[in-house]
Each structure stands twice: as C-alpha cells, then as structure tokens.
Amino acid sequence: MSVGASGPAAVQGALPPPYGTGAGEPPGADGRTGGDEQPGRDERIGTGDGGIHPDELPDGLVVADETGRVICFNAAAARITAVPCADALGRPLERALPLEDLKGRRWWALTDPYGGLATRVGQPERNLLLPGGREVLVAARYVRAYPTGPVRRLVISIRGTEARRRTELSHAELIATVAHELRSPLTSVKGFTATLLAKWERFTDDQKRLMLETVDADANRVTRLIAELLDISRIDSGRLEVRRQPVDIGAAVGRHVQSHTAAGQSPDRFLVRIQQPLPDLWADPDKIDQVLGNLLENAVRHGEGTVTIEVAAATLSHAARPETATDAEKGTAVTVCDEGPGIPEESMGRVFTRFWRGSKRGGTGLGLYIVKGIVEAHGGTITVGRGPGGGAKFRFILPVGAPAYLS
C-alpha cells in the first residue's frame, strides 16, 4: 500500500488497531472495537516491512475514534498546529484541534461528523483557522463500519498553506507584470490612433508614417507578450508541443546575427564559431529560433563587448568524447557568451525562474524561463555560468537523431 500526500482517503482501511477502520477487529467484551485504546508510538500504517509510521507522513494526520477522542496525532500535525502530541492524544477532537471557518464558526459543531447525515463520507479540503488566526488546509474522511452506519473513525489530514500562498503570489505577480507590460504599448497605440483619426489632415506623410510605425512596433510588443504567456501556460501544464524537423543550427544562428546587424548592431560585435562536422539535429525550428533569439537579445541588451556564439557536437552523458557516444547520447551544443558584467554568483540559481531580471533595462523576466522550458521539452539541458571575458555564458545541449516514428 502506498501512503502519500493524497489525504486521509489513502489511509482508511490500512490503519491497524487502534488506528484501524475496524474491519476485521475482534470486538471487546462489551461489543466495542477498542476505540478507547491509546496508540503506541511504534504503531505503523500498513502491514509487513513496508509499513509507514504516522510520523513519516509529509502531512499532518489526526485520527479520532467513535467517541470523538484523538487516538493518533502525528509529528507533522504537531508541527503545523503547534500542539504537542501528548496534549492532543486522548482529548476530545474539538478541544485537541479547535478549528474555525473563515467566518469564525466552530468547525466541528458546524459539520457534526458523528451526528450528521449518515450518507456523508467526509469533508473536502478547505481553509480553516487555528486559535490565533493561523490558516491551515483541512480535509476529513468519515470511516464507517458499514454504509450509513455510525462513524467508527474520523481521519483528518492537515497541511500548511505556505505552498499555496507561494503559488498564489506567483500568479499575482504574473498578472501585475502583464498589466504593467500591456499598459505602455496599448496607451501608445490608443494615443497615436486617436490623434491620427482626429487630425489626419494636419500631419505630413512623414509624420503619419512615423506614428504608424510606432503603432506597429507596439502592436508587435503586445503580440510577443501574449505569445510568452501562452508558452508559460503550456510549459506549466506540460502541454508544450515539439514538432521535430531537420534543423540547420548553423544557418539559424547566422539568421539571428544578420537580424541584429540589420537593426543597427555592428557586424564586428558578433563572433560565430561552428565546429564541423555537426550531427543531424531534429528539433522544432520555430522554438529553436525562439531560444536563439532570446539568448542573443539578452547578450546584446544586457552584455557588452563581443558576443560569441559557438556550435559544436556534444554528448548528453558522461561519454569521454562525442565520437564514442551512442546515438542516444549525441547532441548539439550551442554556447552564447558576452563580455559584460556577467551574472552574480548568488543569482545563478534564479536565472531560469519567472520574473528574474539581470538588469533594469526592460523585459518581462519571462524569457529565460521559457527558454529552459523549450530546451527541456526537447530532452535537452541548459546551464549558465561565467564566460572567458567575464560576461554571462549560456550553454544548451539538444539531443540529435530522428524521431522514433522515422527510425
């Protein structure tokens, strides 16, 4: 039997006396099934050598018998509620675990697990309050001797709210970032279009062209932000699709360098090294362009000096040399480094997280998070370090070889 963080439903039916459901427990002399017994600290959930001690569970576990007295209160429950195990065991549940809902109503009196509807099987997870206002996530399972019978065991799981709060904070930060990034281009688009519509005849053709070019650039910025949000959604949900095709990675690098030089960068700022021969690379060309574009744009915007791009054969394993690696181990490595100030050592571990910004020179802080998601969706790896010139050095390796359906 496996017991994880799935809540009390996972442990019902596996608790040995006095933790158990009672199915198979011999009744006592008075016909009861041992609900008043106090548990030993070495009781384990499950049978055989694979049994798990309640204190080994990651979530808080509280079990009350048919009289409503606590017979199990594990270490996680004590940590989350700040109630010592010794103070909880043997006490009535409403005193050992005095919970209130968010409106201040006493939870056990409100739900009445022992005297409520006989068809009720439990309570879904919800936010409740401990004395002092501390918030916890609580779910309950009613274990009955037979359907619609009296409650034999009340099994409760308790979790802290820290992880959920971090998720909610991340979502709130994402919304705030999106709102901020959308406001500026949309304000520009609205302002220029309203001005052109109201005073079209007063502007020269050059002025009209300048304003329309600005509107077009801002519309592209909005489109790019929406595409980033869609990518984040697909990465987080594991639905990022990779359509593999043969990719000439050297030609792709050349196109991106040419794009930067056409935008005004000096050709002397880029140094491209391609070590031949390269293995055949099968990847999603659009997503590889997205990765290359992001890394080169970061190097140009945030770095200084020469931007060096190296493409070479590599291995995904610990094989000594690329030529001795198997097909499953062969890969193509792309390294992009600049000669700027680089990334501080204390920030290296946060580079690929959401909203990380290396400087105050704009950007949403989502690009490198998306880059990592795309590389990993291809089965590759990406790392960050310090380049020979002191700047930032990004290196990603993509596995090569045709997809399985073409083999």
Tab-separated table of N, CA, C and O in Angstrom, residues 171-279:
chain	number	residue	atom	x	y	z
A	171	HIS	N	1.143	33.799	-9.196
A	171	HIS	CA	0.099	34.168	-10.147
A	171	HIS	C	-0.198	35.662	-10.073
A	171	HIS	O	-0.389	36.311	-11.112
A	172	ALA	N	-0.244	36.209	-8.864
A	172	ALA	CA	-0.498	37.639	-8.713
A	172	ALA	C	0.620	38.460	-9.339
A	172	ALA	O	0.370	39.493	-9.982
A	173	GLU	N	1.853	37.996	-9.171
A	173	GLU	CA	2.985	38.703	-9.760
A	173	GLU	C	2.930	38.645	-11.279
A	173	GLU	O	3.252	39.615	-11.962
A	174	LEU	N	2.502	37.487	-11.808
A	174	LEU	CA	2.367	37.362	-13.257
A	174	LEU	C	1.323	38.338	-13.786
A	174	LEU	O	1.543	39.023	-14.794
A	175	ILE	N	0.181	38.413	-13.105
A	175	ILE	CA	-0.872	39.327	-13.536
A	175	ILE	C	-0.398	40.775	-13.477
A	175	ILE	O	-0.648	41.571	-14.400
A	176	ALA	N	0.306	41.129	-12.395
A	176	ALA	CA	0.801	42.500	-12.266
A	176	ALA	C	1.813	42.827	-13.361
A	176	ALA	O	1.797	43.927	-13.930
A	177	THR	N	2.692	41.875	-13.666
A	177	THR	CA	3.681	42.100	-14.712
A	177	THR	C	3.019	42.279	-16.068
A	177	THR	O	3.377	43.171	-16.846
A	178	VAL	N	2.051	41.414	-16.370
A	178	VAL	CA	1.350	41.501	-17.649
A	178	VAL	C	0.620	42.833	-17.768
A	178	VAL	O	0.667	43.504	-18.810
A	179	ALA	N	-0.073	43.236	-16.690
A	179	ALA	CA	-0.803	44.503	-16.728
A	179	ALA	C	0.146	45.671	-16.968
A	179	ALA	O	-0.150	46.584	-17.756
A	180	HIS	N	1.302	45.641	-16.311
A	180	HIS	CA	2.273	46.714	-16.481
A	180	HIS	C	2.837	46.738	-17.900
A	180	HIS	O	2.962	47.811	-18.516
A	181	GLU	N	3.179	45.553	-18.426
A	181	GLU	CA	3.774	45.485	-19.753
A	181	GLU	C	2.767	45.829	-20.852
A	181	GLU	O	3.145	46.339	-21.906
A	182	LEU	N	1.493	45.540	-20.626
A	182	LEU	CA	0.481	45.850	-21.638
A	182	LEU	C	0.088	47.319	-21.630
A	182	LEU	O	-0.287	47.874	-22.665
A	183	ARG	N	0.165	47.955	-20.473
A	183	ARG	CA	-0.325	49.323	-20.359
A	183	ARG	C	0.417	50.277	-21.280
A	183	ARG	O	-0.196	51.088	-21.986
A	184	SER	N	1.751	50.185	-21.310
A	184	SER	CA	2.544	51.138	-22.081
A	184	SER	C	2.277	51.047	-23.592
A	184	SER	O	1.946	52.062	-24.222
A	185	PRO	N	2.382	49.865	-24.218
A	185	PRO	CA	2.134	49.830	-25.671
A	185	PRO	C	0.680	50.134	-26.031
A	185	PRO	O	0.421	50.784	-27.048
A	186	LEU	N	-0.269	49.683	-25.211
A	186	LEU	CA	-1.670	49.955	-25.527
A	186	LEU	C	-1.984	51.444	-25.406
A	186	LEU	O	-2.775	51.991	-26.184
A	187	THR	N	-1.373	52.118	-24.421
A	187	THR	CA	-1.544	53.565	-24.298
A	187	THR	C	-1.000	54.275	-25.525
A	187	THR	O	-1.616	55.216	-26.067
A	188	SER	N	0.162	53.810	-26.001
A	188	SER	CA	0.772	54.402	-27.192
A	188	SER	C	-0.110	54.189	-28.419
A	188	SER	O	-0.353	55.112	-29.203
A	189	VAL	N	-0.585	52.937	-28.597
A	189	VAL	CA	-1.438	52.633	-29.753
A	189	VAL	C	-2.704	53.491	-29.717
A	189	VAL	O	-3.107	54.077	-30.731
A	190	LYS	N	-3.351	53.557	-28.552
A	190	LYS	CA	-4.568	54.344	-28.425
A	190	LYS	C	-4.310	55.817	-28.702
A	190	LYS	O	-5.082	56.488	-29.421
A	191	GLY	N	-3.215	56.345	-28.167
A	191	GLY	CA	-2.920	57.765	-28.343
A	191	GLY	C	-2.650	58.137	-29.790
A	191	GLY	O	-3.201	59.123	-30.302
A	192	PHE	N	-1.822	57.361	-30.455
A	192	PHE	CA	-1.475	57.683	-31.843
A	192	PHE	C	-2.671	57.503	-32.779
A	192	PHE	O	-2.880	58.312	-33.684
A	193	THR	N	-3.438	56.427	-32.606
A	193	THR	CA	-4.584	56.216	-33.493
A	193	THR	C	-5.638	57.295	-33.284
A	193	THR	O	-6.240	57.785	-34.264
A	194	ALA	N	-5.888	57.680	-32.029
A	194	ALA	CA	-6.863	58.738	-31.766
A	194	ALA	C	-6.409	60.068	-32.372
A	194	ALA	O	-7.223	60.823	-32.942
A	195	THR	N	-5.112	60.332	-32.261
A	195	THR	CA	-4.580	61.579	-32.828
A	195	THR	C	-4.699	61.591	-34.342
A	195	THR	O	-5.095	62.600	-34.954
A	196	LEU	N	-4.357	60.469	-34.982
A	196	LEU	CA	-4.436	60.397	-36.440
A	196	LEU	C	-5.882	60.541	-36.923
A	196	LEU	O	-6.150	61.215	-37.927
A	197	LEU	N	-6.815	59.890	-36.235
A	197	LEU	CA	-8.207	59.973	-36.650
A	197	LEU	C	-8.766	61.388	-36.487
A	197	LEU	O	-9.583	61.843	-37.302
A	198	ALA	N	-8.330	62.092	-35.450
A	198	ALA	CA	-8.881	63.425	-35.171
A	198	ALA	C	-8.239	64.510	-36.031
A	198	ALA	O	-8.897	65.500	-36.384
A	199	LYS	N	-6.957	64.335	-36.370
A	199	LYS	CA	-6.223	65.425	-37.037
A	199	LYS	C	-5.421	64.912	-38.236
A	199	LYS	O	-4.276	65.298	-38.448
A	200	TRP	N	-6.026	64.019	-38.998
A	200	TRP	CA	-5.306	63.391	-40.108
A	200	TRP	C	-4.752	64.423	-41.087
A	200	TRP	O	-3.604	64.319	-41.536
A	201	GLU	N	-5.524	65.424	-41.437
A	201	GLU	CA	-5.101	66.382	-42.469
A	201	GLU	C	-3.972	67.281	-42.003
A	201	GLU	O	-3.281	67.893	-42.841
A	202	ARG	N	-3.739	67.386	-40.697
A	202	ARG	CA	-2.727	68.325	-40.192
A	202	ARG	C	-1.311	67.756	-40.232
A	202	ARG	O	-0.353	68.502	-40.030
A	203	PHE	N	-1.178	66.448	-40.466
A	203	PHE	CA	0.146	65.832	-40.426
A	203	PHE	C	0.675	65.594	-41.830
A	203	PHE	O	-0.084	65.331	-42.773
A	204	THR	N	1.996	65.678	-41.937
A	204	THR	CA	2.641	65.358	-43.206
A	204	THR	C	2.716	63.842	-43.352
A	204	THR	O	2.499	63.084	-42.396
A	205	ASP	N	3.059	63.395	-44.551
A	205	ASP	CA	3.172	61.955	-44.781
A	205	ASP	C	4.261	61.338	-43.907
A	205	ASP	O	4.108	60.209	-43.403
A	206	ASP	N	5.369	62.048	-43.712
A	206	ASP	CA	6.448	61.510	-42.870
A	206	ASP	C	5.997	61.369	-41.418
A	206	ASP	O	6.353	60.394	-40.731
A	207	GLN	N	5.224	62.341	-40.934
A	207	GLN	CA	4.727	62.258	-39.558
A	207	GLN	C	3.741	61.100	-39.393
A	207	GLN	O	3.765	60.373	-38.394
A	208	LYS	N	2.889	60.943	-40.402
A	208	LYS	CA	1.941	59.825	-40.348
A	208	LYS	C	2.684	58.487	-40.352
A	208	LYS	O	2.335	57.570	-39.606
A	209	ARG	N	3.700	58.388	-41.205
A	209	ARG	CA	4.466	57.134	-41.266
A	209	ARG	C	5.137	56.838	-39.927
A	209	ARG	O	5.140	55.700	-39.452
A	210	LEU	N	5.724	57.866	-39.300
A	210	LEU	CA	6.396	57.672	-38.025
A	210	LEU	C	5.413	57.168	-36.965
A	210	LEU	O	5.719	56.236	-36.210
A	211	MET	N	4.227	57.760	-36.906
A	211	MET	CA	3.247	57.347	-35.905
A	211	MET	C	2.727	55.934	-36.196
A	211	MET	O	2.544	55.130	-35.275
A	212	LEU	N	2.513	55.603	-37.454
A	212	LEU	CA	2.046	54.262	-37.796
A	212	LEU	C	3.125	53.211	-37.522
A	212	LEU	O	2.815	52.085	-37.107
A	213	GLU	N	4.386	53.572	-37.759
A	213	GLU	CA	5.469	52.631	-37.427
A	213	GLU	C	5.540	52.384	-35.926
A	213	GLU	O	5.808	51.263	-35.476
A	214	THR	N	5.300	53.438	-35.137
A	214	THR	CA	5.290	53.278	-33.682
A	214	THR	C	4.132	52.384	-33.246
A	214	THR	O	4.289	51.508	-32.387
A	215	VAL	N	2.966	52.580	-33.846
A	215	VAL	CA	1.809	51.733	-33.541
A	215	VAL	C	2.107	50.283	-33.896
A	215	VAL	O	1.784	49.355	-33.138
A	216	ASP	N	2.729	50.079	-35.053
A	216	ASP	CA	3.062	48.708	-35.477
A	216	ASP	C	4.040	48.053	-34.510
A	216	ASP	O	3.874	46.875	-34.152
A	217	ALA	N	5.056	48.791	-34.063
A	217	ALA	CA	6.034	48.238	-33.128
A	217	ALA	C	5.392	47.895	-31.789
A	217	ALA	O	5.672	46.838	-31.193
A	218	ASP	N	4.498	48.768	-31.320
A	218	ASP	CA	3.825	48.488	-30.050
A	218	ASP	C	2.863	47.305	-30.173
A	218	ASP	O	2.705	46.515	-29.229
A	219	ALA	N	2.214	47.171	-31.334
A	219	ALA	CA	1.338	46.018	-31.542
A	219	ALA	C	2.157	44.730	-31.551
A	219	ALA	O	1.720	43.705	-31.010
A	220	ASN	N	3.346	44.780	-32.138
A	220	ASN	CA	4.228	43.606	-32.110
A	220	ASN	C	4.647	43.261	-30.693
A	220	ASN	O	4.771	42.087	-30.333
A	221	ARG	N	4.858	44.285	-29.869
A	221	ARG	CA	5.242	44.059	-28.475
A	221	ARG	C	4.123	43.363	-27.725
A	221	ARG	O	4.362	42.429	-26.940
A	222	VAL	N	2.875	43.790	-27.955
A	222	VAL	CA	1.734	43.139	-27.301
A	222	VAL	C	1.609	41.690	-27.772
A	222	VAL	O	1.378	40.774	-26.975
A	223	THR	N	1.762	41.478	-29.074
A	223	THR	CA	1.679	40.119	-29.619
A	223	THR	C	2.748	39.220	-29.007
A	223	THR	O	2.487	38.059	-28.675
A	224	ARG	N	3.963	39.756	-28.848
A	224	ARG	CA	5.057	38.981	-28.262
A	224	ARG	C	4.770	38.616	-26.813
A	224	ARG	O	5.036	37.490	-26.383
A	225	LEU	N	4.193	39.552	-26.060
A	225	LEU	CA	3.868	39.279	-24.660
A	225	LEU	C	2.790	38.198	-24.547
A	225	LEU	O	2.881	37.302	-23.708
A	226	ILE	N	1.787	38.270	-25.405
A	226	ILE	CA	0.730	37.252	-25.383
A	226	ILE	C	1.311	35.884	-25.730
A	226	ILE	O	0.947	34.867	-25.125
A	227	ALA	N	2.229	35.850	-26.701
A	227	ALA	CA	2.868	34.577	-27.054
A	227	ALA	C	3.660	34.016	-25.875
A	227	ALA	O	3.652	32.800	-25.629
A	228	GLU	N	4.335	34.885	-25.114
A	228	GLU	CA	5.071	34.433	-23.937
A	228	GLU	C	4.127	33.841	-22.898
A	228	GLU	O	4.423	32.797	-22.292
A	229	LEU	N	2.985	34.481	-22.692
A	229	LEU	CA	2.023	33.969	-21.714
A	229	LEU	C	1.481	32.608	-22.139
A	229	LEU	O	1.309	31.712	-21.303
A	230	LEU	N	1.214	32.438	-23.417
A	230	LEU	CA	0.753	31.141	-23.907
A	230	LEU	C	1.820	30.070	-23.711
A	230	LEU	O	1.521	28.935	-23.335
A	231	ASP	N	3.082	30.439	-23.965
A	231	ASP	CA	4.180	29.478	-23.769
A	231	ASP	C	4.292	29.077	-22.306
A	231	ASP	O	4.489	27.892	-21.983
A	232	ILE	N	4.182	30.045	-21.399
A	232	ILE	CA	4.257	29.742	-19.966
A	232	ILE	C	3.127	28.803	-19.559
A	232	ILE	O	3.330	27.843	-18.809
A	233	SER	N	1.929	29.065	-20.075
A	233	SER	CA	0.793	28.204	-19.760
A	233	SER	C	1.045	26.777	-20.236
A	233	SER	O	0.779	25.815	-19.508
A	234	ARG	N	1.593	26.616	-21.428
A	234	ARG	CA	1.851	25.278	-21.963
A	234	ARG	C	2.976	24.588	-21.188
A	234	ARG	O	2.920	23.378	-20.946
A	235	ILE	N	4.004	25.340	-20.817
A	235	ILE	CA	5.118	24.757	-20.060
A	235	ILE	C	4.634	24.290	-18.693
A	235	ILE	O	4.930	23.171	-18.254
A	236	ASP	N	3.874	25.137	-17.995
A	236	ASP	CA	3.400	24.791	-16.654
A	236	ASP	C	2.461	23.593	-16.664
A	236	ASP	O	2.431	22.815	-15.710
A	237	SER	N	1.684	23.451	-17.734
A	237	SER	CA	0.731	22.349	-17.806
A	237	SER	C	1.295	21.120	-18.507
A	237	SER	O	0.607	20.109	-18.620
A	238	GLY	N	2.550	21.195	-18.977
A	238	GLY	CA	3.164	20.064	-19.667
A	238	GLY	C	2.597	19.830	-21.055
A	238	GLY	O	2.694	18.717	-21.584
A	239	ARG	N	2.014	20.860	-21.672
A	239	ARG	CA	1.401	20.702	-22.984
A	239	ARG	C	2.186	21.391	-24.094
A	239	ARG	O	1.643	21.664	-25.167
A	240	LEU	N	3.459	21.678	-23.857
A	240	LEU	CA	4.270	22.319	-24.888
A	240	LEU	C	4.612	21.292	-25.967
A	240	LEU	O	5.314	20.317	-25.716
A	241	GLU	N	4.099	21.497	-27.163
A	241	GLU	CA	4.291	20.547	-28.249
A	241	GLU	C	5.575	20.849	-29.007
A	241	GLU	O	5.901	22.010	-29.263
A	242	VAL	N	6.290	19.807	-29.359
A	242	VAL	CA	7.536	19.924	-30.120
A	242	VAL	C	7.348	19.187	-31.443
A	242	VAL	O	7.138	17.971	-31.450
A	243	ARG	N	7.387	19.911	-32.536
A	243	ARG	CA	7.252	19.323	-33.876
A	243	ARG	C	8.640	19.227	-34.496
A	243	ARG	O	9.170	20.212	-35.019
A	244	ARG	N	9.218	18.064	-34.424
A	244	ARG	CA	10.613	17.884	-34.833
A	244	ARG	C	10.758	17.819	-36.345
A	244	ARG	O	10.013	17.116	-37.031
A	245	GLN	N	11.741	18.559	-36.836
A	245	GLN	CA	12.130	18.572	-38.241
A	245	GLN	C	13.648	18.699	-38.293
A	245	GLN	O	14.278	19.092	-37.303
A	246	PRO	N	14.256	18.388	-39.431
A	246	PRO	CA	15.702	18.641	-39.550
A	246	PRO	C	15.983	20.140	-39.426
A	246	PRO	O	15.315	20.961	-40.050
A	247	VAL	N	16.944	20.487	-38.600
A	247	VAL	CA	17.276	21.894	-38.353
A	247	VAL	C	18.755	22.119	-38.629
A	247	VAL	O	19.606	21.390	-38.115
A	248	ASP	N	19.050	23.133	-39.446
A	248	ASP	CA	20.431	23.571	-39.675
A	248	ASP	C	20.734	24.636	-38.639
A	248	ASP	O	20.409	25.818	-38.833
A	249	ILE	N	21.317	24.231	-37.520
A	249	ILE	CA	21.513	25.147	-36.413
A	249	ILE	C	22.487	26.264	-36.761
A	249	ILE	O	22.342	27.404	-36.314
A	250	GLY	N	23.483	25.954	-37.606
A	250	GLY	CA	24.433	26.987	-38.021
A	250	GLY	C	23.761	28.082	-38.825
A	250	GLY	O	24.017	29.283	-38.625
A	251	ALA	N	22.883	27.679	-39.753
A	251	ALA	CA	22.156	28.671	-40.543
A	251	ALA	C	21.212	29.481	-39.670
A	251	ALA	O	21.037	30.692	-39.888
A	252	ALA	N	20.606	28.842	-38.670
A	252	ALA	CA	19.711	29.558	-37.761
A	252	ALA	C	20.467	30.630	-36.977
A	252	ALA	O	19.983	31.757	-36.818
A	253	VAL	N	21.671	30.298	-36.523
A	253	VAL	CA	22.493	31.285	-35.810
A	253	VAL	C	22.823	32.448	-36.736
A	253	VAL	O	22.744	33.622	-36.352
A	254	GLY	N	23.183	32.124	-37.972
A	254	GLY	CA	23.516	33.176	-38.937
A	254	GLY	C	22.357	34.125	-39.187
A	254	GLY	O	22.551	35.345	-39.305
A	255	ARG	N	21.137	33.603	-39.259
A	255	ARG	CA	19.968	34.460	-39.484
A	255	ARG	C	19.759	35.436	-38.327
A	255	ARG	O	19.444	36.614	-38.540
A	256	HIS	N	19.953	34.954	-37.119
A	256	HIS	CA	19.754	35.831	-35.963
A	256	HIS	C	20.836	36.900	-35.880
A	256	HIS	O	20.543	38.047	-35.529
A	257	VAL	N	22.064	36.555	-36.201
A	257	VAL	CA	23.131	37.559	-36.214
A	257	VAL	C	22.850	38.609	-37.284
A	257	VAL	O	22.999	39.824	-37.053
A	258	GLN	N	22.408	38.156	-38.462
A	258	GLN	CA	22.090	39.089	-39.541
A	258	GLN	C	20.943	40.014	-39.152
A	258	GLN	O	20.944	41.200	-39.496
A	259	SER	N	19.968	39.489	-38.399
A	259	SER	CA	18.854	40.314	-37.945
A	259	SER	C	19.330	41.426	-37.027
A	259	SER	O	18.871	42.574	-37.124
A	260	HIS	N	20.272	41.119	-36.139
A	260	HIS	CA	20.796	42.143	-35.234
A	260	HIS	C	21.633	43.181	-35.976
A	260	HIS	O	21.577	44.376	-35.658
A	261	THR	N	22.405	42.752	-36.940
A	261	THR	CA	23.211	43.714	-37.705
A	261	THR	C	22.315	44.603	-38.566
A	261	THR	O	22.596	45.793	-38.737
A	262	ALA	N	21.226	44.038	-39.090
A	262	ALA	CA	20.297	44.854	-39.876
A	262	ALA	C	19.601	45.887	-39.001
A	262	ALA	O	19.174	46.942	-39.486
A	263	ALA	N	19.469	45.587	-37.680
A	263	ALA	CA	18.824	46.520	-36.749
A	263	ALA	C	19.782	47.578	-36.229
A	263	ALA	O	19.387	48.412	-35.397
A	264	GLY	N	21.032	47.549	-36.687
A	264	GLY	CA	21.965	48.599	-36.308
A	264	GLY	C	23.176	48.164	-35.525
A	264	GLY	O	24.078	48.971	-35.270
A	265	GLN	N	23.260	46.896	-35.121
A	265	GLN	CA	24.443	46.423	-34.407
A	265	GLN	C	25.608	46.258	-35.380
A	265	GLN	O	25.423	45.898	-36.538
A	266	SER	N	26.798	46.517	-34.892
A	266	SER	CA	27.988	46.354	-35.732
A	266	SER	C	28.270	44.878	-35.982
A	266	SER	O	28.225	44.077	-35.047
A	267	PRO	N	28.572	44.497	-37.229
A	267	PRO	CA	28.910	43.095	-37.501
A	267	PRO	C	30.119	42.620	-36.701
A	267	PRO	O	30.248	41.423	-36.415
A	268	ASP	N	30.996	43.552	-36.345
A	268	ASP	CA	32.197	43.175	-35.593
A	268	ASP	C	31.868	42.751	-34.166
A	268	ASP	O	32.726	42.203	-33.473
A	269	ARG	N	30.658	43.005	-33.733
A	269	ARG	CA	30.314	42.653	-32.353
A	269	ARG	C	30.029	41.167	-32.208
A	269	ARG	O	30.006	40.653	-31.092
A	270	PHE	N	29.832	40.450	-33.298
A	270	PHE	CA	29.459	39.041	-33.237
A	270	PHE	C	30.588	38.163	-33.767
A	270	PHE	O	31.180	38.459	-34.809
A	271	LEU	N	30.866	37.118	-33.035
A	271	LEU	CA	31.859	36.125	-33.447
A	271	LEU	C	31.185	34.759	-33.424
A	271	LEU	O	30.749	34.290	-32.373
A	272	VAL	N	31.063	34.122	-34.607
A	272	VAL	CA	30.386	32.839	-34.739
A	272	VAL	C	31.408	31.756	-35.033
A	272	VAL	O	32.203	31.888	-35.970
A	273	ARG	N	31.402	30.718	-34.228
A	273	ARG	CA	32.297	29.572	-34.428
A	273	ARG	C	31.449	28.310	-34.552
A	273	ARG	O	30.720	27.965	-33.627
A	274	ILE	N	31.552	27.648	-35.680
A	274	ILE	CA	30.815	26.407	-35.914
A	274	ILE	C	31.814	25.296	-36.184
A	274	ILE	O	32.562	25.353	-37.166
A	275	GLN	N	31.873	24.343	-35.291
A	275	GLN	CA	32.823	23.236	-35.413
A	275	GLN	C	32.173	22.097	-36.192
A	275	GLN	O	31.239	21.463	-35.727
A	276	GLN	N	32.685	21.881	-37.392
A	276	GLN	CA	32.184	20.785	-38.230
A	276	GLN	C	32.998	19.515	-37.966
A	276	GLN	O	34.162	19.601	-37.581
A	277	PRO	N	32.406	18.331	-38.165
A	277	PRO	CA	31.026	18.115	-38.607
A	277	PRO	C	30.065	18.152	-37.428
A	277	PRO	O	30.437	17.833	-36.304
A	278	LEU	N	28.825	18.533	-37.720
A	278	LEU	CA	27.764	18.529	-36.723
A	278	LEU	C	26.827	17.357	-36.980
A	278	LEU	O	26.540	17.037	-38.136
A	279	PRO	N	26.348	16.703	-35.931
A	279	PRO	CA	25.368	15.619	-36.149
A	279	PRO	C	24.046	16.192	-36.638
A	279	PRO	O	23.754	17.375	-36.461
